[in-house]
mmCIF file of C-alpha atoms in Angstrom:
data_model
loop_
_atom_site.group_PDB
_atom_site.id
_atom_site.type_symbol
_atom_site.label_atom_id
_atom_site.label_comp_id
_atom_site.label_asym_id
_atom_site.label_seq_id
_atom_site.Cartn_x
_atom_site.Cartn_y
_atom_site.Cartn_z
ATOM 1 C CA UNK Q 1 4.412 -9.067 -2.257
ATOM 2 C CA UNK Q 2 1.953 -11.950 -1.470
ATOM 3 C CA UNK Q 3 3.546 -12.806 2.343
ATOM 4 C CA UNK Q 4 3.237 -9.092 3.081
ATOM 5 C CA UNK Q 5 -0.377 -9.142 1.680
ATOM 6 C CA UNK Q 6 -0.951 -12.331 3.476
ATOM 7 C CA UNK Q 7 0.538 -10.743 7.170
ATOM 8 C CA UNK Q 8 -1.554 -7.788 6.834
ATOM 9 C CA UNK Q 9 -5.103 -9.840 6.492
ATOM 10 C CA UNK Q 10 -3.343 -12.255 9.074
ATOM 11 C CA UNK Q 11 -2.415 -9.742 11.856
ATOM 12 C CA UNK Q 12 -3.403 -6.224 10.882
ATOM 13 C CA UNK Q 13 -6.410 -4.625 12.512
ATOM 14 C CA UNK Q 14 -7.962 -1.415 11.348
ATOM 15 C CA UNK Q 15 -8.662 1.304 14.241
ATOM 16 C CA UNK Q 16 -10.981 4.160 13.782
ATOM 17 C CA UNK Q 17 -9.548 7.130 11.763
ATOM 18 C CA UNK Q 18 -8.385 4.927 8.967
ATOM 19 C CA UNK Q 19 -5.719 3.515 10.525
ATOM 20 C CA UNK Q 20 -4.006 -0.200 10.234
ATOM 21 C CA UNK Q 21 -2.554 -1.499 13.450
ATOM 22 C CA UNK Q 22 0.512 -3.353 12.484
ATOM 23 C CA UNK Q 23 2.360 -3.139 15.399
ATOM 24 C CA UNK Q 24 2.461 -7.010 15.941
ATOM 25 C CA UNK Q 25 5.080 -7.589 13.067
ATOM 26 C CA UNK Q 26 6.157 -4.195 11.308
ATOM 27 C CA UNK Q 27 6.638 -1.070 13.668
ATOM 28 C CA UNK Q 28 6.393 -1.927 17.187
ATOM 29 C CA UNK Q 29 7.081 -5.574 17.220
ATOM 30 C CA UNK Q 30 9.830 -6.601 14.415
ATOM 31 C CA UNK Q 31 9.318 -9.987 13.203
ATOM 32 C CA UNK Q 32 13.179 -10.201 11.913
ATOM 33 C CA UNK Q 33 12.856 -13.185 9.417
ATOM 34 C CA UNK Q 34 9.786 -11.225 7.768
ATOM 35 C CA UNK Q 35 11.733 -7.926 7.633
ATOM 36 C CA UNK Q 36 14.224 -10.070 5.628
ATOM 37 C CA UNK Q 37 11.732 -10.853 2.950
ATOM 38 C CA UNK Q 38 10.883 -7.280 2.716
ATOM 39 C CA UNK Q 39 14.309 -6.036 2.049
ATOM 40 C CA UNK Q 40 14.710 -8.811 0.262
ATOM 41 C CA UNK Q 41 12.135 -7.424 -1.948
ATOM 42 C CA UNK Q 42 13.444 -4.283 -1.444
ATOM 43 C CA UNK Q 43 16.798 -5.101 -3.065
ATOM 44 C CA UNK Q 44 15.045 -7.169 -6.081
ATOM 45 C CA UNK Q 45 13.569 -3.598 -6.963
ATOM 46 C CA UNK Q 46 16.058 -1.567 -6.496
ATOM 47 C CA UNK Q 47 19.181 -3.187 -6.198
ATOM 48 C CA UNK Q 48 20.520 -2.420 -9.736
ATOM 49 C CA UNK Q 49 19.404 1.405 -9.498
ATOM 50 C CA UNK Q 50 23.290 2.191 -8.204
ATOM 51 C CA UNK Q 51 21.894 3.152 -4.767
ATOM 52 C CA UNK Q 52 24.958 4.471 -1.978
ATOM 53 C CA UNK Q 53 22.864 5.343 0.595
ATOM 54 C CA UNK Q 54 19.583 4.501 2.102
ATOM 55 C CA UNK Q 55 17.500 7.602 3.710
ATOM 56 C CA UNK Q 56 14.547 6.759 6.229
ATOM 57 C CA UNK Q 57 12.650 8.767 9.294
ATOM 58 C CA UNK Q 58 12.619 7.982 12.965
ATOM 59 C CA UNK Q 59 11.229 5.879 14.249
ATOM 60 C CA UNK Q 60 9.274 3.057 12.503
ATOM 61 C CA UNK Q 61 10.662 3.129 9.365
ATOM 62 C CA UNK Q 62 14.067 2.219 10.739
ATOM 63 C CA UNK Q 63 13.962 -1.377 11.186
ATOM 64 C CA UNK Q 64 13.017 -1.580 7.392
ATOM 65 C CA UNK Q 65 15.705 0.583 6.083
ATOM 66 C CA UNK Q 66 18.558 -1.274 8.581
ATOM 67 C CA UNK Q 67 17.360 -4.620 6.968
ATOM 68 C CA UNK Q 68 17.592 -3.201 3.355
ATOM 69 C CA UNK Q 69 20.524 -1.084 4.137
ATOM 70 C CA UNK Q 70 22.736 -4.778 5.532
ATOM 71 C CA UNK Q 71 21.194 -6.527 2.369
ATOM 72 C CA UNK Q 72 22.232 -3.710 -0.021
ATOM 73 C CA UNK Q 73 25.583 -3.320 1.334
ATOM 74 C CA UNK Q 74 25.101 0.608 2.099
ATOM 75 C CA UNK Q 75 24.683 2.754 4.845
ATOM 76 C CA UNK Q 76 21.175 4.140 6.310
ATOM 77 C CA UNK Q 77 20.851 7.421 7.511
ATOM 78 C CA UNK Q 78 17.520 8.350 9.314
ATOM 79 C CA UNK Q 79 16.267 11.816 9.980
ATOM 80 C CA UNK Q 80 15.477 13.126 13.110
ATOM 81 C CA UNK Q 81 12.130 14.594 14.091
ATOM 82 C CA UNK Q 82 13.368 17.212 16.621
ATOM 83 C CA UNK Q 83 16.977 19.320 16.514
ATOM 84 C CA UNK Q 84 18.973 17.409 19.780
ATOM 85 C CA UNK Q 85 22.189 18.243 21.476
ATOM 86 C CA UNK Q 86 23.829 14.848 19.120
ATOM 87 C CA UNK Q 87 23.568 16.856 15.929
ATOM 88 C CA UNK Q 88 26.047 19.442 16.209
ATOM 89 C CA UNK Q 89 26.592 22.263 12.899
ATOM 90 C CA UNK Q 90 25.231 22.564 9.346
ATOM 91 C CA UNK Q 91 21.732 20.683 9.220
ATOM 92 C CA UNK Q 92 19.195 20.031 6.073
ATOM 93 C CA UNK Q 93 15.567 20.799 7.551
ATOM 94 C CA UNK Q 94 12.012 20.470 6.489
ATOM 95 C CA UNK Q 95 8.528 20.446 7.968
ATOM 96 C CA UNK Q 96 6.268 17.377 7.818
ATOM 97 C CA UNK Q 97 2.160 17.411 9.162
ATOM 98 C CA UNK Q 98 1.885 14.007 10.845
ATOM 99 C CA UNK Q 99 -1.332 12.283 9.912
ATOM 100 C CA UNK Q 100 -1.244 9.627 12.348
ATOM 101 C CA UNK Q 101 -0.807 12.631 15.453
ATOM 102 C CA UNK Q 102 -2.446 15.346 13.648
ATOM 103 C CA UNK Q 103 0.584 18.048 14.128
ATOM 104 C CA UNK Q 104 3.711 19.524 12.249
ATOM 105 C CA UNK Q 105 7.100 18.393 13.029
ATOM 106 C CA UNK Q 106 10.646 19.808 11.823
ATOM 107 C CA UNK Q 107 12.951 17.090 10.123
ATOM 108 C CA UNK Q 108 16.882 17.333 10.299
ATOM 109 C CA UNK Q 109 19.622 15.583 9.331
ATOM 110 C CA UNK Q 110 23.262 16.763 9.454
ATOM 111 C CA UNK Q 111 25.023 18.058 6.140
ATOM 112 C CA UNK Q 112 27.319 15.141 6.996
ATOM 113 C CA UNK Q 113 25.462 12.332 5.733
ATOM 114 C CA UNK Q 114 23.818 13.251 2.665
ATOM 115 C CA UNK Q 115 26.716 14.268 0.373
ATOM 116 C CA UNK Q 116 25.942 15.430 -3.205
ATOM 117 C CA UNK Q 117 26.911 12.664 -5.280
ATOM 118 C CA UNK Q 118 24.710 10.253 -3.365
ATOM 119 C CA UNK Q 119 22.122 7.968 -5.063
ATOM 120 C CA UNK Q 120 18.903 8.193 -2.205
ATOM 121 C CA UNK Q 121 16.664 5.254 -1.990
ATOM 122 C CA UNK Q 122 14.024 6.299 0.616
ATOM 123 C CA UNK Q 123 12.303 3.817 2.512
ATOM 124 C CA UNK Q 124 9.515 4.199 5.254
ATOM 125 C CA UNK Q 125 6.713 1.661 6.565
ATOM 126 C CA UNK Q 126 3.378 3.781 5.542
ATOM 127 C CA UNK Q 127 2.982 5.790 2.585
ATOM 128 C CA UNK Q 128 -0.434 7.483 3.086
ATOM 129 C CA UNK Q 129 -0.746 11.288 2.394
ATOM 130 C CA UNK Q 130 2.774 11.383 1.438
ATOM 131 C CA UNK Q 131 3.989 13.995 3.759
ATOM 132 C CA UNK Q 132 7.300 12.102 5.612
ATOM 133 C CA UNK Q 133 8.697 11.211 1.848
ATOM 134 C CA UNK Q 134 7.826 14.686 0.656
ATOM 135 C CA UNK Q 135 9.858 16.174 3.622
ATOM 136 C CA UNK Q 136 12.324 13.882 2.988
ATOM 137 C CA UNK Q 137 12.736 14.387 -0.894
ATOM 138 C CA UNK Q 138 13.186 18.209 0.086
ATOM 139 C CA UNK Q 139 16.584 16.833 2.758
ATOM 140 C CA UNK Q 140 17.539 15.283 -0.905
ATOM 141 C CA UNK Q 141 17.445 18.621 -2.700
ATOM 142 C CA UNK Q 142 18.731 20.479 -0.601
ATOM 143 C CA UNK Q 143 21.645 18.526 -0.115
ATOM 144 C CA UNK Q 144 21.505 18.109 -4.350
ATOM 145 C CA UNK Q 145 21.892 14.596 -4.294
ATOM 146 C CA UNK Q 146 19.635 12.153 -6.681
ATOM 147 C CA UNK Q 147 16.693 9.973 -5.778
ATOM 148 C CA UNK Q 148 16.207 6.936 -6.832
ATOM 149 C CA UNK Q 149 12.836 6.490 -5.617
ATOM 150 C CA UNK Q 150 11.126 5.070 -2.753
ATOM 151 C CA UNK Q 151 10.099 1.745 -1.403
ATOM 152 C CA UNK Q 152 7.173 2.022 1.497
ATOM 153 C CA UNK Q 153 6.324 -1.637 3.718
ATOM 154 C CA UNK Q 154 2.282 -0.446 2.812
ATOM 155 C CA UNK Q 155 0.982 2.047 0.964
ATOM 156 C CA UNK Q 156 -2.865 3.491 1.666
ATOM 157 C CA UNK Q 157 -3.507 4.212 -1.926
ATOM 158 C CA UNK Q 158 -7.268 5.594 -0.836
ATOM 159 C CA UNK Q 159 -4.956 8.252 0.240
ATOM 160 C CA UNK Q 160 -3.038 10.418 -2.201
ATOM 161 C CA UNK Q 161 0.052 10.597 -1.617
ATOM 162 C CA UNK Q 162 1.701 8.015 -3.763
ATOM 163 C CA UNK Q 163 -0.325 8.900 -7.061
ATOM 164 C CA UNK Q 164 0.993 12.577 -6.508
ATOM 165 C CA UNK Q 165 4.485 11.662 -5.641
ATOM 166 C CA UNK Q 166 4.289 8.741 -9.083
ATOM 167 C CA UNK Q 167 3.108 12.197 -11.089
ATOM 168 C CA UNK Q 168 5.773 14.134 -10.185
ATOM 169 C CA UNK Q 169 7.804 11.566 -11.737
ATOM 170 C CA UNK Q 170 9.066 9.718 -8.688
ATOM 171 C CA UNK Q 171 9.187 5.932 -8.604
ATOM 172 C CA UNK Q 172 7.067 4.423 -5.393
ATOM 173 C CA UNK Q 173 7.148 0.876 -5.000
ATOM 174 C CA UNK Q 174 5.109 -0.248 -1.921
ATOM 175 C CA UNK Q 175 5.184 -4.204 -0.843
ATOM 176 C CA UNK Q 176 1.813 -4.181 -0.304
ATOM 177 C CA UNK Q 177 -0.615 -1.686 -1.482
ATOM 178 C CA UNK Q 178 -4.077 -1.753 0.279
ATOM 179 C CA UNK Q 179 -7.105 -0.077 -2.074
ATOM 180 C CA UNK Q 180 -9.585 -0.004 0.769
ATOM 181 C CA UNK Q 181 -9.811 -0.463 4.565
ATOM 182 C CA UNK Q 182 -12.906 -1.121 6.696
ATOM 183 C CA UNK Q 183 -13.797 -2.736 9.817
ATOM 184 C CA UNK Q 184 -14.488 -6.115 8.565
ATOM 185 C CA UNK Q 185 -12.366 -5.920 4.700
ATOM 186 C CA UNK Q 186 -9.195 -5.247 3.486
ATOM 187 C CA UNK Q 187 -8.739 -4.742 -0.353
ATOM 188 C CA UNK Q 188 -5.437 -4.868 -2.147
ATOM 189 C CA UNK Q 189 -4.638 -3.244 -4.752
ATOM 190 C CA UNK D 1 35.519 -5.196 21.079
ATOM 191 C CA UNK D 2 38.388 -3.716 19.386
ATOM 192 C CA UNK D 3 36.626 -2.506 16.030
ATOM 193 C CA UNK D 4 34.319 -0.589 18.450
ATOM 194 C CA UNK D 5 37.750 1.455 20.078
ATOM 195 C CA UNK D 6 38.672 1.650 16.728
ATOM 196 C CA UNK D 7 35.869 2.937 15.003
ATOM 197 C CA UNK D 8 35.379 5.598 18.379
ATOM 198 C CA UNK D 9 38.995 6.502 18.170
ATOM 199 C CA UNK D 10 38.717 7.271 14.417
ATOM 200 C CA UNK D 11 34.933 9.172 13.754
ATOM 201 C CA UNK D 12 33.967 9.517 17.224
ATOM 202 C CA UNK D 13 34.012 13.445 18.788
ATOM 203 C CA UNK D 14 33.650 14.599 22.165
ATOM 204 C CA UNK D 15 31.543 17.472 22.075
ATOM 205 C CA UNK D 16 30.421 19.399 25.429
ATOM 206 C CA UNK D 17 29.013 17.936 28.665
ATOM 207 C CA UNK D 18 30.280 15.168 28.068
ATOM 208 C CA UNK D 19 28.487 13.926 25.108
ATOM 209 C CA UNK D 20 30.323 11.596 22.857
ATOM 210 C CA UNK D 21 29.104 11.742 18.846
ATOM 211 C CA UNK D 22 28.882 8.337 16.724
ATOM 212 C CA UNK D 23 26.542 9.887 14.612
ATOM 213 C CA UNK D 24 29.059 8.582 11.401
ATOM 214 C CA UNK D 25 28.470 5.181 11.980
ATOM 215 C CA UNK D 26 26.225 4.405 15.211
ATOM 216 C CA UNK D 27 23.498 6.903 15.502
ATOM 217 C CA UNK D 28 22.163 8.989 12.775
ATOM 218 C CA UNK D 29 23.962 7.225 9.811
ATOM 219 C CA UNK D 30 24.592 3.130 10.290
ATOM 220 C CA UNK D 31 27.282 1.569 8.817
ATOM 221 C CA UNK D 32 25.375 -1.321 8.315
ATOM 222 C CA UNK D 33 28.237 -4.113 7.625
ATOM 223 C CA UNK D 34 29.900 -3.072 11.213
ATOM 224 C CA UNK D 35 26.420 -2.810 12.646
ATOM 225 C CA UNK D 36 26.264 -6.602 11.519
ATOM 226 C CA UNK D 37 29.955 -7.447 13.502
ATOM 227 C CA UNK D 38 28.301 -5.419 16.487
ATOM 228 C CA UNK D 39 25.446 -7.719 16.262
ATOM 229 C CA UNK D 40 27.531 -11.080 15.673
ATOM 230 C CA UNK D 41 29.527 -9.746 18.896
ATOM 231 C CA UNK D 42 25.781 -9.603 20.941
ATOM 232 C CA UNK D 43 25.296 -13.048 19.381
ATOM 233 C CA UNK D 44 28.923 -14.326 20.776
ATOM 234 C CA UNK D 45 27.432 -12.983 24.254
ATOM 235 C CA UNK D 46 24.122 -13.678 24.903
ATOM 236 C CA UNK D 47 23.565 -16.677 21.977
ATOM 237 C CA UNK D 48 23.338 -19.238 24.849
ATOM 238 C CA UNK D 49 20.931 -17.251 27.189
ATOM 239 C CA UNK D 50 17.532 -18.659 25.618
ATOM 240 C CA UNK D 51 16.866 -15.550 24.505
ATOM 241 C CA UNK D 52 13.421 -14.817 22.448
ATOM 242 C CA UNK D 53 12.941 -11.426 22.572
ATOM 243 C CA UNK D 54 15.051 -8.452 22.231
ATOM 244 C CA UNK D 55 13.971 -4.938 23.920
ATOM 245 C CA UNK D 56 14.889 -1.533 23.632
ATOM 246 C CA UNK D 57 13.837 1.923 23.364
ATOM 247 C CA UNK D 58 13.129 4.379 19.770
ATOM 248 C CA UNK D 59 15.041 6.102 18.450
ATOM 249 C CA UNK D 60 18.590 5.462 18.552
ATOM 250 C CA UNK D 61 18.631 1.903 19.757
ATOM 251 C CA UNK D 62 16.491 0.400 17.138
ATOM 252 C CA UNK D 63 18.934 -0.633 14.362
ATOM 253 C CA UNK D 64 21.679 -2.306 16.425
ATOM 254 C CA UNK D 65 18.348 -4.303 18.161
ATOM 255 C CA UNK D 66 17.091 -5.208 14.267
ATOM 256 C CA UNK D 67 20.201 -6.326 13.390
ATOM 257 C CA UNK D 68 20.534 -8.640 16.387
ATOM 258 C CA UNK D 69 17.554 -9.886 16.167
ATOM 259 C CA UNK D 70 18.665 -10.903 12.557
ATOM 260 C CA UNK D 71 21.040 -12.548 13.755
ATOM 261 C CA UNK D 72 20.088 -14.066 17.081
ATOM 262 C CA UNK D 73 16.691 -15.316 14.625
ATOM 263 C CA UNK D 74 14.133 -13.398 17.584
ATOM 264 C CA UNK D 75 11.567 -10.648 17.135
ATOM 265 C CA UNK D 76 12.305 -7.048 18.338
ATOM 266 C CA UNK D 77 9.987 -4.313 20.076
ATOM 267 C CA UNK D 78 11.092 -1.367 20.758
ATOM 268 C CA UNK D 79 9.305 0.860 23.535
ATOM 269 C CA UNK D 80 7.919 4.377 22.678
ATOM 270 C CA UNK D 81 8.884 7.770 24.147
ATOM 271 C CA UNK D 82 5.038 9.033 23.802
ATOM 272 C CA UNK D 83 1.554 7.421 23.696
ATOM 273 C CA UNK D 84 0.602 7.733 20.131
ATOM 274 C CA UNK D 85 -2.472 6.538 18.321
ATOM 275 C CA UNK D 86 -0.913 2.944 17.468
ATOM 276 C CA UNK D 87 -0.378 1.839 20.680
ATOM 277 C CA UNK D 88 -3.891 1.394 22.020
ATOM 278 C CA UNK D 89 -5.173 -1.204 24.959
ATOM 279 C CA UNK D 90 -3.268 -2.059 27.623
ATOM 280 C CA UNK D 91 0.457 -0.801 27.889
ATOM 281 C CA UNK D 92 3.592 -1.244 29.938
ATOM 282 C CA UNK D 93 4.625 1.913 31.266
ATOM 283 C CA UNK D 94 7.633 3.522 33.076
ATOM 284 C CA UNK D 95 9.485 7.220 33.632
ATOM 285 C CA UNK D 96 13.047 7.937 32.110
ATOM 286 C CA UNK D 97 14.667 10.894 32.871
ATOM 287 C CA UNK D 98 17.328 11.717 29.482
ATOM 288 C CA UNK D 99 20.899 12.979 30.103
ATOM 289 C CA UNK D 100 21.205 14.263 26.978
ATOM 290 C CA UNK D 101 17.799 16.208 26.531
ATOM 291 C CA UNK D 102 17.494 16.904 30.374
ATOM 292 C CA UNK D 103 14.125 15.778 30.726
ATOM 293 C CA UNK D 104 11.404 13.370 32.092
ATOM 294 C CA UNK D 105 9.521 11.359 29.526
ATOM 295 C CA UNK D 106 7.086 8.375 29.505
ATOM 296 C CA UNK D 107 8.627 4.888 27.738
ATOM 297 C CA UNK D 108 5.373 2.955 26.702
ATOM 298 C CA UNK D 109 5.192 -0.808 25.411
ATOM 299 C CA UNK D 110 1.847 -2.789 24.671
ATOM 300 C CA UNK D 111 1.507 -5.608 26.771
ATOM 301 C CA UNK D 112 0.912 -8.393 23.515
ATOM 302 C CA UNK D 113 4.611 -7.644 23.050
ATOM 303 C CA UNK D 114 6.117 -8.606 26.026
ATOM 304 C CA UNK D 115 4.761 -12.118 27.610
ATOM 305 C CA UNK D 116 5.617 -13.745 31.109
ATOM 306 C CA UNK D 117 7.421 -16.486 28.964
ATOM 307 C CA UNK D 118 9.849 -14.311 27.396
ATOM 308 C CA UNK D 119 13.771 -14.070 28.052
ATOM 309 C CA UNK D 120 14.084 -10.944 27.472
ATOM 310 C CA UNK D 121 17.666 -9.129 26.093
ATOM 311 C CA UNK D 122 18.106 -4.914 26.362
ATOM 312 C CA UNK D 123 19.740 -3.646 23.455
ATOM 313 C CA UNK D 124 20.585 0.086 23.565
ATOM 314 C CA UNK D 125 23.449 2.520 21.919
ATOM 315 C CA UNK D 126 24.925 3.827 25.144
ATOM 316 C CA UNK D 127 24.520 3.771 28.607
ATOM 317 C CA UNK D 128 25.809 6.307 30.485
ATOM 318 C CA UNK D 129 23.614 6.783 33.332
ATOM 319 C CA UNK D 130 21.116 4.013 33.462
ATOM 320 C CA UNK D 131 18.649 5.577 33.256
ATOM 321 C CA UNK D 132 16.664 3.937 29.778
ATOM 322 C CA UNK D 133 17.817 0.752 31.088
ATOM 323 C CA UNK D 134 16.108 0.729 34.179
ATOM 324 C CA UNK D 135 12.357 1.936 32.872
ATOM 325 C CA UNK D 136 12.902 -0.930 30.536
ATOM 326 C CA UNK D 137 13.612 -3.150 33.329
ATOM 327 C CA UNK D 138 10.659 -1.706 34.965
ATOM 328 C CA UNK D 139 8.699 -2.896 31.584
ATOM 329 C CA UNK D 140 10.230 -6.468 32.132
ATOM 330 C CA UNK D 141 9.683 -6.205 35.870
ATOM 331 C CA UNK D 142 5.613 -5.517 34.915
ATOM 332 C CA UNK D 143 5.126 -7.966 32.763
ATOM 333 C CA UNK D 144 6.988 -10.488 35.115
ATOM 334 C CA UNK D 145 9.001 -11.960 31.931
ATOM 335 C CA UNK D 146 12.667 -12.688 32.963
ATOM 336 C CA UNK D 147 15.940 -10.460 31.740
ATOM 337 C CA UNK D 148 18.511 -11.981 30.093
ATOM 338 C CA UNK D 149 20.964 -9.030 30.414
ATOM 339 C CA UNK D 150 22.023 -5.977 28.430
ATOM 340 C CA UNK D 151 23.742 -5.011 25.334
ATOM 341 C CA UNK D 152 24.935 -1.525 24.739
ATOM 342 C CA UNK D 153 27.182 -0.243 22.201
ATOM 343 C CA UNK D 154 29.204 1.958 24.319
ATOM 344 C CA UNK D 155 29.454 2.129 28.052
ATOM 345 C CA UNK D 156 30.615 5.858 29.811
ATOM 346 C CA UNK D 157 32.201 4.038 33.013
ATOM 347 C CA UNK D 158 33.046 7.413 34.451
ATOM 348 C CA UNK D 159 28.564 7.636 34.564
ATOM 349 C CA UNK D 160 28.053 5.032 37.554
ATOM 350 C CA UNK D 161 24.250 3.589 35.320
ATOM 351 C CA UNK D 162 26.360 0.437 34.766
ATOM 352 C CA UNK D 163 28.089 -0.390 38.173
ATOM 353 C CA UNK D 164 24.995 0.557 39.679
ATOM 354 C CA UNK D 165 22.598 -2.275 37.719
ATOM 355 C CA UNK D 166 25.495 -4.571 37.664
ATOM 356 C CA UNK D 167 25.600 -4.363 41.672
ATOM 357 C CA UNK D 168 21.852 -5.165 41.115
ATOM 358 C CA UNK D 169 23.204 -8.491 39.593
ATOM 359 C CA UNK D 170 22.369 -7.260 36.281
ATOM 360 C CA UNK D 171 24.485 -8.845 33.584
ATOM 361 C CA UNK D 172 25.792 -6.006 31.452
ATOM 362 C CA UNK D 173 28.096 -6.082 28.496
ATOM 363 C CA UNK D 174 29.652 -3.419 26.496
ATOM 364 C CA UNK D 175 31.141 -3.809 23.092
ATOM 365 C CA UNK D 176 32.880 -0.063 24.290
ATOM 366 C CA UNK D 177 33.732 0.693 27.196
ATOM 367 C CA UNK D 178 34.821 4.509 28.514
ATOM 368 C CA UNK D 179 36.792 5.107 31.238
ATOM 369 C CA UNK D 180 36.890 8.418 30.504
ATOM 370 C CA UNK D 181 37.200 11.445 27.771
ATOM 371 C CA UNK D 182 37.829 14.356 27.087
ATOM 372 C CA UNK D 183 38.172 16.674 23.623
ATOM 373 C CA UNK D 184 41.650 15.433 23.194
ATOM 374 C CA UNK D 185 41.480 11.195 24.465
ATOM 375 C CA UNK D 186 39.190 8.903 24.992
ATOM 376 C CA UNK D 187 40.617 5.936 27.087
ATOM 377 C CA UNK D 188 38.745 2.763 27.288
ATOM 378 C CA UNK D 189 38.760 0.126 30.474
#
């Protein structure tokens, strides 16, 4: 997605640690109209895939998944990082390893929301190592419902997550996908 | 709003101290097409304000925020619960003690995202005691922009967070409004 590719060189910035600073437009400060044109995207890609519900993580890759979930016509249902008093009886859990804070988090949702003849598309903003849709593919078996892949705002491919996911056989379409990262350069894929 | 009393009436559950679970539609999964009359509702309220920035606070607040910002055509931010690796520079910063978890924690916004030129409307799922409401005032307050008013989903009257803010000549409106509940009613002002 060129305007994605173009927003990134535009207003991205790359911090130490390898990671891209997007906050201005994508996942601390929503530019609305843009998010539009992602799930606009979003929809053109998966749209005819029979999708009934749209699975995400809190927090940042809600805005995303609300936009594609009102253009898609289905409901989004985002997993919670810690059990809290608001999700009462039978859960679906899974660990995750944050990258960006170096430490392992539990991910629940309740038995509720993911019902087994649901068609999951899962959507996030950053697919680098792969570990949030990993966790959340497991929500998706346990609950035996199907996946119909998963559509990420940017994917790090100089990480491996995606290529491992892709091998296992699961389709990953990312709106932009950046091939390298430095200081001074950003390369897309 | 009477599709809010509705919807309450119909998947809402009271479940001890006084915690009230919209985790069907509000919460944990969105129903995304009444999440867009919610936000047309917001726009009804506050279109004429001059608003050009909506506010609130991860996790739970974020996609009835996105979705009036879709509407309402401004960008979104939503503060953080915890310093995290994205947010770097200078930040807004305030204390929020949560009902529901029963604990202090820090609610963090970078300053590029909030400027002394913005109208600023809170958007948040409940408010019960005030609490999130006011360290996002505090936010507003700090970065001397000016506050439009507040949004919330559903209002627990029988919690004094709105009488006390709206004494403070804060303009509040609820789309629900609880006078009070328990397991077997839920009566609405």
């Amino acid at each position: 997605m060129r305007r994605m590719e173009e927003k990134i060189l535009k207003e991205g910035q790359v911090l130490p640690g390898g990671i891209l600073k997007v906050g201005s437009f994508l996942n601390q400060q929503i530019d609305t109209e843009f998010l539009m044109e992602m799930a606009e995207e979003i929809n053109w890609l998966f749209g005819d895939g029979g999708v009934s519900k749209i699975l995400t993580i809190e927090s940042s890759g809600i805005p995303l998944a609300v936009a594609a979930g009102i253009i898609m016509k289905v409901p989004v249902v985002f997993a919670k990082k810690h059990k809290t008093s608001n999700v009462d009886g039978e859960t679906y859990k899974s660990k995750v390893h944050s990258f960006t804070h170096n430490e392992d988090y539990e991910i629940i949702v309740a038995r509720d929301y993911i019902r087994e003849d649901d068609r999951i598309l899962l959507i996030d903003d950053f697919l680098a190592n792969g570990n949030a849709l990993r966790g959340l593919i497991e929500l998706i078996e346990q609950a035996r419902a199907t996946l119909v892949g998963c559509a990420v705002a940017i994917e790090k491919c100089f990480q491996d997550g995606g290529d491992r996911l892709r091998a296992q056989g699961v389709r990953i379409e990312a709106l932009a996908a950046i091939e390298s990262m430095t200081d001074t350069e950003i390369v897309f894929r």
